[in-house]
PDB file of C-alpha atoms in Angstrom:
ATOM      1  CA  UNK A   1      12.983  -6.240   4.763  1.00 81.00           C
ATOM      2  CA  UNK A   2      12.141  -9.836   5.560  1.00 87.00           C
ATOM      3  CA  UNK A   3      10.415 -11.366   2.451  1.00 89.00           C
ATOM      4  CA  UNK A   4       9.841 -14.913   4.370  1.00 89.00           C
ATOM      5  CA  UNK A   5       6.192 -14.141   5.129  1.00 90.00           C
ATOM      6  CA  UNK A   6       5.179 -11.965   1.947  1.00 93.00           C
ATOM      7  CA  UNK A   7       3.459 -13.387  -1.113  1.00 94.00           C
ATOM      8  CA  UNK A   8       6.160 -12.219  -3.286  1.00 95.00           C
ATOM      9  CA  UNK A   9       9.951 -12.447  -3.845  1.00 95.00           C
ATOM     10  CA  UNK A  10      12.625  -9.562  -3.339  1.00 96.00           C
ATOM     11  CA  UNK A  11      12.843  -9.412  -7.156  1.00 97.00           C
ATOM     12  CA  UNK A  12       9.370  -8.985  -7.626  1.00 97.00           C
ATOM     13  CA  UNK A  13       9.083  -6.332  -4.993  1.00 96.00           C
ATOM     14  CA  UNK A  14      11.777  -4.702  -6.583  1.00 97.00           C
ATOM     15  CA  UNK A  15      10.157  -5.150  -9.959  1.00 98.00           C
ATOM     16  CA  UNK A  16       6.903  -3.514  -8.442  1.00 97.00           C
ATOM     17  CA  UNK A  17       8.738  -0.479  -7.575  1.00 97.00           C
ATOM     18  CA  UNK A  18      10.515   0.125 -10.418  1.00 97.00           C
ATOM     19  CA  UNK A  19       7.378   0.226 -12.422  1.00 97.00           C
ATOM     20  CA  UNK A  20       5.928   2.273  -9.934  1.00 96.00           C
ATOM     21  CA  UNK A  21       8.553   4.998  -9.943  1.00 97.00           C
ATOM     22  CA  UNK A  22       8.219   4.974 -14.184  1.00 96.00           C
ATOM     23  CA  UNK A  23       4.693   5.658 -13.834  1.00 96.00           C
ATOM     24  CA  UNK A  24       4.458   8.560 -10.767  1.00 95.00           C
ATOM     25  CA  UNK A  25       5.157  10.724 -13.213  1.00 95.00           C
ATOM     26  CA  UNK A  26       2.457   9.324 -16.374  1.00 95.00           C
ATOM     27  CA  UNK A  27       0.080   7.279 -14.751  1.00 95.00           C
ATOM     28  CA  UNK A  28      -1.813   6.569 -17.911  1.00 96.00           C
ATOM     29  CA  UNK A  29       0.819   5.231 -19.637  1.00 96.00           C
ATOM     30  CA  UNK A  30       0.581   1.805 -18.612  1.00 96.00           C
ATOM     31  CA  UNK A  31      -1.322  -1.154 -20.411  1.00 97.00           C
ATOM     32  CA  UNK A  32      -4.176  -1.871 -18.411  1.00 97.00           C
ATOM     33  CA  UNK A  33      -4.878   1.393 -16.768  1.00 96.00           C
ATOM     34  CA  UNK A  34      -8.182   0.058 -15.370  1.00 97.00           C
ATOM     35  CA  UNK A  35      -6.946  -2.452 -13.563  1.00 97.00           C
ATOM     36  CA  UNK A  36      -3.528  -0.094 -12.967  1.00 97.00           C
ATOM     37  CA  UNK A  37      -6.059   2.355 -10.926  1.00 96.00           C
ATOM     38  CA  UNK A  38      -8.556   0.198  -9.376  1.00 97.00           C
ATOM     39  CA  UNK A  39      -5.418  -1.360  -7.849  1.00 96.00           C
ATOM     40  CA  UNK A  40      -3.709   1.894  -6.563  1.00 96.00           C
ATOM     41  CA  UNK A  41      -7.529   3.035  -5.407  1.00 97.00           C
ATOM     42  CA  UNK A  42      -8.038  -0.680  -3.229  1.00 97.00           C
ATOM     43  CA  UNK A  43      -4.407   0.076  -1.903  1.00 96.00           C
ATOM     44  CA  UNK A  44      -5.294   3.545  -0.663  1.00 96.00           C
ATOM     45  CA  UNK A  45      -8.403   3.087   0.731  1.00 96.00           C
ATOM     46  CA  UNK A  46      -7.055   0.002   2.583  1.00 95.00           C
ATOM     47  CA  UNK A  47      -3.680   1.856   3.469  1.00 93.00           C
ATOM     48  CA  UNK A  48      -6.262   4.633   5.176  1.00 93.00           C
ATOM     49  CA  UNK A  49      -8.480   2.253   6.732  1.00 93.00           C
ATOM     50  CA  UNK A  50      -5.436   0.525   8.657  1.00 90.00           C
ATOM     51  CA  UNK A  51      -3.902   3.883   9.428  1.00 91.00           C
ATOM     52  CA  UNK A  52      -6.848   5.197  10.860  1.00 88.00           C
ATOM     53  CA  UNK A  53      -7.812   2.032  12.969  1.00 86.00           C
ATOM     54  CA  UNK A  54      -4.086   2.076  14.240  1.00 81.00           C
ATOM     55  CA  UNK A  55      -4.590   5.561  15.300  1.00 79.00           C
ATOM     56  CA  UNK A  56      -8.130   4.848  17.194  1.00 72.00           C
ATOM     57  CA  UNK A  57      -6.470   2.112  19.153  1.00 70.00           C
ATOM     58  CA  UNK A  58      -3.532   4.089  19.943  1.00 73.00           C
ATOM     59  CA  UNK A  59      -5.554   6.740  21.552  1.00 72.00           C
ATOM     60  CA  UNK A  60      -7.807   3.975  23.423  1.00 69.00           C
ATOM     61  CA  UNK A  61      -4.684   2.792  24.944  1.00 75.00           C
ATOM     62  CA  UNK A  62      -3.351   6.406  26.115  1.00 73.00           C
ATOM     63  CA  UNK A  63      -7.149   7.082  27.608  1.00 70.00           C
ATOM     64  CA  UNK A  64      -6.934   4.226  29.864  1.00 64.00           C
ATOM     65  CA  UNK A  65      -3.712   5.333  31.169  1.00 58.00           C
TER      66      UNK A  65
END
């Protein structure tokens, strides 16, 4: 993965993760679980918007085929 245009470093990506995979399993136990899930709930919603706007322009562009 090319970290050049992210807003984070390798190390903190791979920092990210490896909290992530420690909580999958106990999401509560974190510090700061309010701002722990309104995080993860932004990402999601986001992640679904994007995936679902990706999939209406895909089919746009097969229609005018």
């Amino acid at each position: 993965m090319d970290f050049s245009n992210q807003n984070f470093t390798q190390n903190e990506w791979k920092s990210c993760l490896k909290v992530l995979n420690a909580l999958k399993d106990e999401p509560f136990s974190n510090p700061d679980n309010q701002t722990f899930s309104g995080l993860i709930t932004k990402i999601h919603k986001n992640a679904k918007k994007q995936s679902r706007q990706g999939n209406y322009f895909q089919m746009k562009s097969q229609k005018k085929r």
